[in-house]
Structure formats: C-alpha cells, structure tokens
Amino acid sequence: MTRVGILGGGQLARMMAFAGAPLGLRFLVMDTAADACAAQFVPLLEADYRDEQALAEFAGRVDVVTFDFENVPAESAQWLSQRVAVFPNPRALAVAQDRLAEKSLFNELGIGTPRFSAVESRSDLERALAEVGAPAILKTRRLGYDGKGQFRLRTEADADAAWEALGSQAGSVGLILEAFVPFERELSVVAVRGRNGEFRTWPLTRNWHHDGILSASLAPARVDPAVEAAAVDAARAVAESLGYVGVFALELFDVGDRLLANEMAPRVHNSGHWTIEGAVCSQFENHLRAVLGLPLGSTAARGHACMLNWVGEMPPASHALDIAGLHWHDYGKQPREGRKVGHATCVSAAAADLAVQLEAVGRALDREAQVADVVTTLRAG
Ligand code: AMP
C-alpha cells in the first residue's frame, strides 16, 4: 500500500485524494489547521510546517511527499527531501515561491514577462518606476496569492500610497514592481512532467479573474496553434530547467502578438479543475501518477468545459443540480469573504451547448455576470 504525504490540507489535497482513491492510494496531510478541508476524508497531522519532530513523523509515515500549498517553507521541503522522496523538488518550489526568481528564470529561458524590477526601499521604488513605467503593480515577492499583497499604481503619483500599503513588507517578503500589462486575455497552460522526463500538457485554458481571484476557466481555449505551441514550449522549458516532477501551471498574458508569463504555480492549479470531468485523465490523477513514477494518463479534452469558482459562500446546489452536464464540488469549507469554497464544471460535446448550459447555471444561481464573458466567447466562435 502506497501512502502519499501532502503538505497542506486544502481543497487541492482533498481533490488529489479523491483522484488517488481508485488507484488504491492512501494519504496523509499535514496542515496547521485542525479544520483543513482535506482532513474530512484523509488522516491529518496537525502541526507547524517548521516543526522538525512533526516533519520527521510525517516523513516516516509516507512513501512520497508532495504539496497542495506552495508556501511551505523551502527549508522544510529541503529537510524532508533528505529523508523521503519529495516532488516537485525543493529548488522548483523555492523558485516558484519568489516572483523575482521565477520571472528571472523565465527571461533566462527566453520567455517574455512584463517588465519588472526588485524594490528594496522607498527610493528604490522611484528608480523601479522610472525603469518599468506606469501603470504598474507593486507586489510582494513571496507569500502573495489571489491578488493579495498587490497594489496597482495608475501613475507615479501613487508611489506614496503603494509604499504605505506594502513598504513594511520590503524587508520580510521582498517587493517587486511589474509593468501593468493591458492583456487581451489570460491563458494558462497546465502541464505534467513524469519522473522519467515525459512531458504532457492539457489543452490551453482561458481564465477570467474577479478582484484578483479566478472566476471562470474555459477549455480548450480557442487560440492560434502557434500561440498554443509557444505556451507549451515555454512550459516545457521551465519544467526541464527545474527538473520538475508533477503538475504545474504557467499563467500567461496574451497581449495580441505574443505571450508574457506572469507566474508559475508549482502544484495542481485552480485553472485545471475542469480536467476532473473535462479531460481523459485529470490534473490530480496525473500529478499522483507523476510523483509515483507511474505511466501518465491522456491529457486530451473530452469536449468543451467551463469551470466556475464559488468564492465566499456556496450557491444553493439544489437550484442547479438538475442542469445536465453540470458537476458540483463543495469543498466543505466555512464561508468567508474571498475564500474559494467550491466550484462547478459544465462539460458539453459542443461549444454552443456549453453556452446554453452556462446561461442556465447563471440564471439558476443568480450568477449571470459570472458566466457572461464565457458565453460571449463561446458564441463568438
Ligand atoms: P497574480 O497573483 O500575479 O497571479 O495576479 C492576479 C491577477 O492580477 C492576474 O491573474 C491578473 O488578472 C492581474 N495581474 C497581475 N499582474 C498583472 C500585470 N503585470 N498586468 C496586468 N494584470 C496583472
């Protein structure tokens, strides 16, 4: 019996466990919270990620370690990797934890990014603004997620307000200033690389955000084959340079004539949730196959899929469960503003039918605004 250890016990660990059950896998999650939602189904080791005694117990009880949460201290991942197989490797985790390191790597690999500059002090922010130009976004280098730890500067005059908001974090998590990109659309490529170096990607996904949080994902995104090939090449280059094993997502801005890389997530990703019902093998199952050295499954789409995130609180399932092609996911979490508490995925053989389904979901759940852009995109053909 193989037991997979997951650092972080949120919805990603929970969905990984659901995907691993048919493969006969057992799981253990480590999380700081007693109410981590994966622990409703999986044994939990409740401890701080820096607690060496707990890490030793964790390593002793599992065959392989992976993550549902990229902000596990890199030293803890390193410590574990000396005792048990850890995938992705701690270096990949460390690079992906730091916006400056990841963007620098992208540029070294010839992958375009928004212009960026590290910011260490208030005067440094002036220099960075002159270099990067306005509008721009000041972000924390580490520990930011879902648009948290970010401040948008419309003009140079917003520098004081930006420093007021984030300056106190310059010493601890570091700051980076990025040019604001007037992108046409946001795309992500979800990719998997096996222990033997085999590399696969799911069809490109188009994403819509609301308040910095993913709101909807549509796949396969309709893009020029050359754009898709560029995205896949970029993901492959990143994976190979890091010796990456497992699933990751590369978030991209499509600015019309080219793609710019925003960031990589060193784990299964929200923009890949549609693969549970919309692909032959889901990102969760393929991640497990990859970290265990098993053959990878097909990443082909089963049709057209759209995932809608439920943020803050769950809409009433009973209003929508009769819509054919709809799949419901309630993460079992307490409602809280800005918190991802669940999602739904609609899958259909034809794009036109998916648009009709989404409109029905929008009406049933009073979420017309959330589905509107996706429906328009599907109808535009
Ligand atoms: P991030 O935490 O970097 O993924 O940012 C969250 C969201 O903010 C992205 O998905 C974009 O919608 C937006 N965003 C982040 N960085 C930029 C940028 N440099 N230019 C324009 N929009 C951005």
Coordinates of C-alpha atoms and ligand atoms in Angstrom, one line a residue:
M1 CA 0.0 0.0 0.0
T2 CA 1.5 3.3 -1.1
R3 CA 0.9 6.4 1.1
V4 CA 1.2 9.8 -0.3
G5 CA 2.0 12.7 2.1
I6 CA 0.6 16.1 1.2
L7 CA 1.9 19.3 2.8
G8 CA -1.2 21.5 3.0
G9 CA -4.7 20.1 3.5
G10 CA -6.9 22.3 1.5
Q11 CA -9.2 21.6 -1.5
L12 CA -6.3 20.6 -3.7
A13 CA -5.2 17.9 -1.3
R14 CA -8.8 16.8 -1.0
M15 CA -9.3 16.5 -4.7
M16 CA -6.0 14.7 -5.0
A17 CA -7.1 12.2 -2.5
F18 CA -10.4 11.7 -4.4
A19 CA -8.4 11.1 -7.6
G20 CA -5.9 8.7 -5.9
A21 CA -8.5 6.5 -4.2
P22 CA -9.3 4.4 -7.4
L23 CA -5.5 3.9 -7.8
G24 CA -5.5 2.3 -4.3
L25 CA -3.5 5.1 -2.7
R26 CA -3.7 6.2 0.9
F27 CA -2.9 9.7 2.0
L28 CA -1.7 11.7 5.0
V29 CA -2.0 15.5 5.0
M30 CA 0.0 17.9 7.2
D31 CA -1.6 21.2 7.9
T32 CA -1.5 23.9 10.6
A33 CA -5.3 24.0 10.8
A34 CA -7.4 21.3 12.6
D35 CA -10.3 22.1 10.2
A36 CA -8.3 21.7 6.9
C37 CA -10.9 20.5 4.5
A38 CA -9.0 17.5 3.1
A39 CA -9.0 16.2 6.7
Q40 CA -12.7 15.4 6.3
F41 CA -11.6 12.4 4.3
V42 CA -7.8 12.0 4.9
P43 CA -5.9 11.5 8.1
L44 CA -4.3 14.8 9.3
L45 CA -1.1 15.6 11.0
E46 CA -1.8 18.9 12.6
A47 CA 1.5 20.8 13.0
D48 CA 3.5 23.8 12.1
Y49 CA 5.5 23.2 8.8
R50 CA 8.7 24.2 10.7
D51 CA 8.2 21.6 13.5
E52 CA 11.0 19.1 12.9
Q53 CA 9.6 16.5 15.2
A54 CA 6.3 16.6 13.2
L55 CA 8.2 16.6 9.9
A56 CA 10.1 13.5 11.0
E57 CA 6.8 11.8 11.9
F58 CA 5.3 12.8 8.6
A59 CA 8.3 11.5 6.6
G60 CA 8.2 8.3 8.5
R61 CA 4.6 7.6 7.7
V62 CA 4.6 8.2 3.9
D63 CA 6.3 6.9 0.8
V64 CA 6.4 10.2 -1.2
V65 CA 5.7 13.8 -0.3
T66 CA 4.0 16.5 -2.4
F67 CA 2.3 19.8 -1.9
D68 CA -1.1 21.4 -2.1
F69 CA 0.3 24.7 -0.9
E70 CA 3.5 26.3 -2.3
N71 CA 4.2 28.5 0.6
V72 CA 5.6 25.7 2.8
P73 CA 9.0 26.9 4.0
A74 CA 11.6 25.9 1.4
E75 CA 13.9 24.7 4.3
S76 CA 11.2 22.3 5.5
A77 CA 10.9 20.8 1.9
Q78 CA 14.7 20.6 1.8
W79 CA 14.8 18.9 5.2
L80 CA 12.1 16.4 4.1
S81 CA 13.9 15.6 0.8
Q82 CA 16.8 14.2 2.8
R83 CA 14.6 11.6 4.3
V84 CA 11.9 10.8 1.7
A85 CA 11.2 11.5 -2.0
V86 CA 9.8 15.0 -2.4
F87 CA 8.2 16.1 -5.7
P88 CA 8.3 18.7 -7.1
N89 CA 11.9 19.2 -5.9
P90 CA 12.7 21.9 -3.3
R91 CA 14.5 24.0 -5.8
A92 CA 11.5 24.2 -8.1
L93 CA 9.4 25.1 -5.0
A94 CA 11.9 27.8 -4.0
V95 CA 11.9 29.4 -7.4
A96 CA 8.1 29.4 -7.7
Q97 CA 7.8 30.9 -4.3
D98 CA 9.6 34.0 -5.3
R99 CA 8.2 36.3 -8.1
L100 CA 11.6 37.7 -8.8
A101 CA 13.3 34.3 -9.1
E102 CA 10.6 32.9 -11.3
K103 CA 10.5 35.9 -13.7
S104 CA 14.3 36.0 -13.9
L105 CA 14.2 32.3 -14.8
F106 CA 11.6 32.9 -17.5
N107 CA 13.7 35.6 -19.0
E108 CA 16.8 33.4 -18.9
L109 CA 14.9 30.8 -20.8
G110 CA 13.8 33.3 -23.4
I111 CA 10.2 33.5 -22.1
G112 CA 8.9 37.1 -22.2
T113 CA 7.4 38.6 -19.0
P114 CA 6.0 42.0 -18.1
R115 CA 8.9 44.4 -17.3
F116 CA 9.9 44.1 -13.7
S117 CA 12.3 45.3 -11.1
A118 CA 13.1 44.3 -7.5
V119 CA 12.2 47.0 -4.9
E120 CA 14.1 47.2 -1.6
S121 CA 13.3 50.7 -0.3
R122 CA 11.1 53.8 -0.9
S123 CA 13.8 55.5 -3.0
D124 CA 14.3 52.2 -4.9
L125 CA 10.6 52.4 -5.8
E126 CA 11.2 55.7 -7.7
R127 CA 14.1 54.1 -9.6
A128 CA 12.0 51.0 -10.4
L129 CA 9.0 53.2 -11.6
A130 CA 11.4 55.1 -13.9
E131 CA 12.6 51.7 -15.3
V132 CA 9.3 49.9 -15.5
G133 CA 7.0 52.8 -16.2
A134 CA 3.4 53.4 -15.1
P135 CA 0.8 52.0 -14.8
A136 CA 2.4 49.3 -12.7
I137 CA 1.7 46.8 -9.9
L138 CA 3.7 46.6 -6.7
K139 CA 3.6 43.0 -5.4
T140 CA 5.1 41.1 -2.6
R141 CA 7.8 38.7 -3.9
R142 CA 6.7 35.9 -1.6
L143 CA 3.5 34.7 0.1
G144 CA 1.1 36.6 -2.2
Y145 CA -1.9 34.8 -3.7
D146 CA -5.3 35.5 -5.3
G147 CA -4.3 39.2 -5.8
K148 CA -3.3 39.6 -2.1
G149 CA -0.1 41.6 -1.4
Q150 CA -0.6 43.7 -4.5
F151 CA -1.1 47.4 -5.1
R152 CA -1.9 49.0 -8.5
L153 CA -0.2 52.3 -9.4
R154 CA -2.0 54.3 -12.1
T155 CA 0.7 57.0 -12.2
E156 CA 4.0 57.8 -10.5
A157 CA 1.9 59.9 -8.0
D158 CA 0.6 56.6 -6.5
A159 CA 4.0 55.7 -5.2
D160 CA 3.4 57.0 -1.7
A161 CA 0.2 55.1 -1.4
A162 CA 1.8 51.9 -2.7
W163 CA 4.6 52.2 -0.2
E164 CA 2.2 52.9 2.6
A165 CA 0.3 49.7 1.6
L166 CA 3.3 47.3 1.1
G167 CA 6.5 49.1 2.2
S168 CA 6.5 47.5 5.6
Q169 CA 6.9 44.1 3.9
A170 CA 10.0 45.1 1.8
G171 CA 12.3 43.6 4.5
S172 CA 10.5 40.4 5.2
V173 CA 9.0 39.0 2.0
G174 CA 10.5 41.5 -0.5
L175 CA 8.8 43.5 -3.2
I176 CA 8.8 43.6 -7.0
L177 CA 7.4 46.2 -9.3
E178 CA 5.8 45.0 -12.6
A179 CA 4.6 46.9 -15.6
F180 CA 0.8 46.6 -15.8
V181 CA 0.0 44.7 -19.0
P182 CA -3.1 45.6 -21.0
F183 CA -3.6 42.0 -22.0
E184 CA -6.3 40.8 -24.4
R185 CA -6.9 37.7 -22.3
E186 CA -5.4 35.5 -19.7
L187 CA -4.4 31.9 -20.5
S188 CA -2.8 29.1 -18.6
V189 CA -1.1 26.0 -19.6
V190 CA -1.4 23.2 -17.1
A191 CA 1.4 20.7 -17.6
V192 CA 2.7 17.5 -16.1
R193 CA 6.2 16.0 -16.2
G194 CA 6.9 12.5 -15.1
R195 CA 9.9 11.1 -13.2
N196 CA 11.2 9.8 -16.5
G197 CA 11.0 13.3 -18.1
E198 CA 7.9 12.6 -20.1
F199 CA 6.0 15.9 -20.6
R200 CA 2.4 16.5 -21.4
T201 CA 0.0 19.5 -21.3
W202 CA -3.7 19.8 -21.2
P203 CA -5.4 22.0 -23.9
L204 CA -4.8 25.7 -23.1
T205 CA -7.2 27.2 -20.7
R206 CA -8.6 30.7 -20.9
N207 CA -9.2 32.4 -17.5
W208 CA -11.3 35.3 -16.2
H209 CA -10.5 36.9 -12.8
H210 CA -12.6 39.0 -10.5
D211 CA -10.9 41.0 -7.8
G212 CA -7.7 39.1 -8.5
I213 CA -9.3 35.7 -7.9
L214 CA -10.0 33.2 -10.6
S215 CA -13.7 33.4 -11.5
A216 CA -14.1 31.2 -14.6
S217 CA -11.9 28.9 -16.8
L218 CA -12.8 27.7 -20.3
A219 CA -11.0 24.9 -22.1
P220 CA -9.9 24.2 -24.7
A221 CA -9.3 27.9 -25.3
R222 CA -9.6 28.9 -28.9
V223 CA -6.2 30.1 -29.8
D224 CA -4.0 30.2 -32.8
P225 CA -1.9 26.9 -33.0
A226 CA 1.3 29.0 -33.0
V227 CA 0.2 30.6 -29.7
E228 CA -0.6 27.2 -28.2
A229 CA 2.8 25.9 -29.3
A230 CA 4.6 28.8 -27.8
A231 CA 2.8 28.3 -24.5
V232 CA 3.6 24.6 -24.5
D233 CA 7.3 25.3 -25.4
A234 CA 7.6 27.8 -22.5
A235 CA 6.1 25.3 -20.0
R236 CA 8.4 22.5 -21.3
A237 CA 11.5 24.8 -21.0
V238 CA 10.5 25.7 -17.4
A239 CA 9.9 22.1 -16.4
E240 CA 13.1 20.8 -17.9
S241 CA 15.3 23.6 -16.4
L242 CA 13.9 22.8 -12.9
G243 CA 14.0 19.0 -13.3
Y244 CA 10.3 19.4 -12.4
V245 CA 8.2 16.3 -11.5
G246 CA 4.4 16.6 -11.1
V247 CA 1.7 19.1 -12.3
F248 CA 2.3 22.8 -12.5
A249 CA 0.5 25.7 -14.2
L250 CA 2.1 28.6 -16.1
E251 CA -0.1 31.7 -16.1
L252 CA 0.2 33.8 -19.3
F253 CA -1.0 37.1 -20.6
D254 CA -1.9 37.1 -24.3
V255 CA -1.0 40.7 -25.4
G256 CA -2.0 40.1 -29.1
D257 CA 1.2 39.4 -30.9
R258 CA 2.8 37.3 -28.1
L259 CA 2.5 35.7 -24.7
L260 CA 4.0 37.1 -21.5
A261 CA 4.5 34.8 -18.5
N262 CA 3.0 36.1 -15.2
E263 CA 3.8 33.3 -12.8
M264 CA 4.0 29.5 -12.3
A265 CA 2.2 27.6 -9.6
P266 CA 4.2 24.5 -8.6
R267 CA 1.2 22.3 -8.0
V268 CA -2.2 21.3 -9.3
H269 CA -3.9 24.6 -10.2
N270 CA -7.4 26.1 -10.0
S271 CA -7.4 26.7 -13.8
G272 CA -7.0 22.9 -14.2
H273 CA -10.0 21.8 -12.1
W274 CA -12.0 21.4 -15.3
T275 CA -9.8 18.4 -16.1
I276 CA -11.7 16.3 -13.5
E277 CA -14.7 15.9 -15.8
G278 CA -13.4 17.6 -18.9
A279 CA -10.3 15.5 -19.7
V280 CA -9.5 11.8 -20.0
C281 CA -7.1 12.0 -17.1
S282 CA -7.4 14.8 -14.6
Q283 CA -4.6 17.0 -13.3
F284 CA -5.0 15.4 -9.9
E285 CA -4.6 11.9 -11.1
N286 CA -1.7 12.7 -13.4
H287 CA 0.1 14.6 -10.6
L288 CA -0.1 11.4 -8.5
R289 CA 1.0 9.2 -11.4
A290 CA 3.9 11.6 -12.0
V291 CA 5.2 11.8 -8.4
L292 CA 4.8 8.0 -8.0
G293 CA 6.7 7.2 -11.3
L294 CA 3.6 5.6 -12.9
P295 CA 2.7 6.0 -16.6
L296 CA 1.0 9.3 -17.3
G297 CA -2.7 9.4 -18.5
S298 CA -4.0 11.1 -21.6
T299 CA -4.5 14.9 -21.2
A300 CA -6.9 15.1 -24.1
A301 CA -10.2 17.0 -23.6
R302 CA -13.5 15.2 -23.5
G303 CA -15.3 18.1 -25.1
H304 CA -15.8 21.8 -24.1
A305 CA -15.5 22.5 -20.4
C306 CA -16.1 25.6 -18.2
M307 CA -15.3 25.8 -14.5
L308 CA -16.9 28.4 -12.3
N309 CA -15.4 29.2 -9.0
W310 CA -17.6 29.7 -5.9
V311 CA -15.9 32.4 -3.8
G312 CA -17.1 33.5 -0.3
E313 CA -20.0 31.1 0.1
M314 CA -21.6 28.2 -1.8
P315 CA -24.6 29.0 -4.0
P316 CA -27.5 26.7 -3.4
A317 CA -26.7 23.4 -5.1
S318 CA -30.4 22.4 -5.2
H319 CA -31.1 25.2 -7.7
A320 CA -28.6 23.8 -10.3
L321 CA -28.1 20.1 -9.9
D322 CA -30.8 19.3 -12.5
I323 CA -28.8 21.0 -15.2
A324 CA -27.4 18.3 -17.5
G325 CA -23.6 18.3 -17.8
L326 CA -23.1 20.2 -14.5
H327 CA -20.7 18.7 -11.9
W328 CA -20.8 20.1 -8.4
H329 CA -17.8 20.5 -6.0
D330 CA -18.4 21.7 -2.4
Y331 CA -15.1 21.8 -0.5
G332 CA -16.8 21.6 2.9
K333 CA -15.3 24.9 4.0
Q334 CA -16.8 27.6 6.2
P335 CA -17.9 30.6 4.2
R336 CA -15.5 33.6 4.4
E337 CA -15.1 36.6 2.1
G338 CA -12.7 36.0 -0.7
R339 CA -12.3 32.3 0.2
K340 CA -12.6 29.6 -2.5
V341 CA -15.3 27.3 -1.1
G342 CA -16.2 25.2 -4.2
H343 CA -16.6 25.2 -7.9
A344 CA -18.8 23.7 -10.7
T345 CA -17.8 22.4 -14.1
C346 CA -20.0 22.1 -17.1
V347 CA -18.9 19.8 -19.9
S348 CA -20.5 19.5 -23.3
A349 CA -19.6 18.0 -26.7
A350 CA -20.4 21.2 -28.5
A351 CA -19.4 24.8 -27.6
A352 CA -22.9 26.0 -28.5
D353 CA -24.4 23.6 -26.0
L354 CA -21.9 24.6 -23.3
A355 CA -23.0 28.3 -23.7
V356 CA -26.7 27.2 -23.2
Q357 CA -25.8 25.2 -20.1
L358 CA -23.8 28.1 -18.7
E359 CA -26.7 30.5 -19.2
A360 CA -28.9 28.1 -17.3
V361 CA -26.4 27.9 -14.4
G362 CA -26.2 31.8 -14.4
R363 CA -30.0 32.1 -14.2
A364 CA -30.5 29.3 -11.6
L365 CA -27.8 30.6 -9.3
D366 CA -28.1 34.3 -9.9
R367 CA -24.6 34.3 -11.4
E368 CA -25.4 35.8 -14.8
A369 CA -22.4 38.2 -14.6
Q370 CA -20.0 35.4 -13.8
V371 CA -20.9 33.5 -16.9
A372 CA -21.5 36.4 -19.3
D373 CA -18.0 36.7 -20.8
V374 CA -17.6 33.0 -21.2
V375 CA -20.9 32.7 -23.0
T376 CA -19.9 35.6 -25.3
T377 CA -16.6 34.0 -26.1
L378 CA -18.3 30.6 -26.9
R379 CA -20.8 32.3 -29.2
A380 CA -18.1 34.4 -30.9
G381 CA -16.7 31.0 -32.2
Ligands
AMP1 P1 -1.1 37.1 -9.7 O1 -1.3 37.0 -8.2 O2 0.2 37.6 -10.1 O3 -1.5 35.9 -10.4 O4 -2.2 38.2 -10.1 C1 -3.6 38.0 -10.0 C2 -4.3 38.7 -11.2 O5 -4.0 40.1 -11.2 C3 -3.8 38.2 -12.6 O6 -4.4 37.0 -12.9 C4 -4.2 39.3 -13.5 O7 -5.6 39.3 -13.7 C5 -3.8 40.5 -12.6 N1 -2.4 40.9 -12.8 C6 -1.3 40.5 -12.1 N2 -0.2 41.0 -12.6 C7 -0.6 41.8 -13.7 C8 0.2 42.6 -14.6 N3 1.5 42.8 -14.5 N4 -0.5 43.3 -15.6 C9 -1.9 43.2 -15.6 N5 -2.6 42.4 -14.8 C10 -2.0 41.8 -13.8

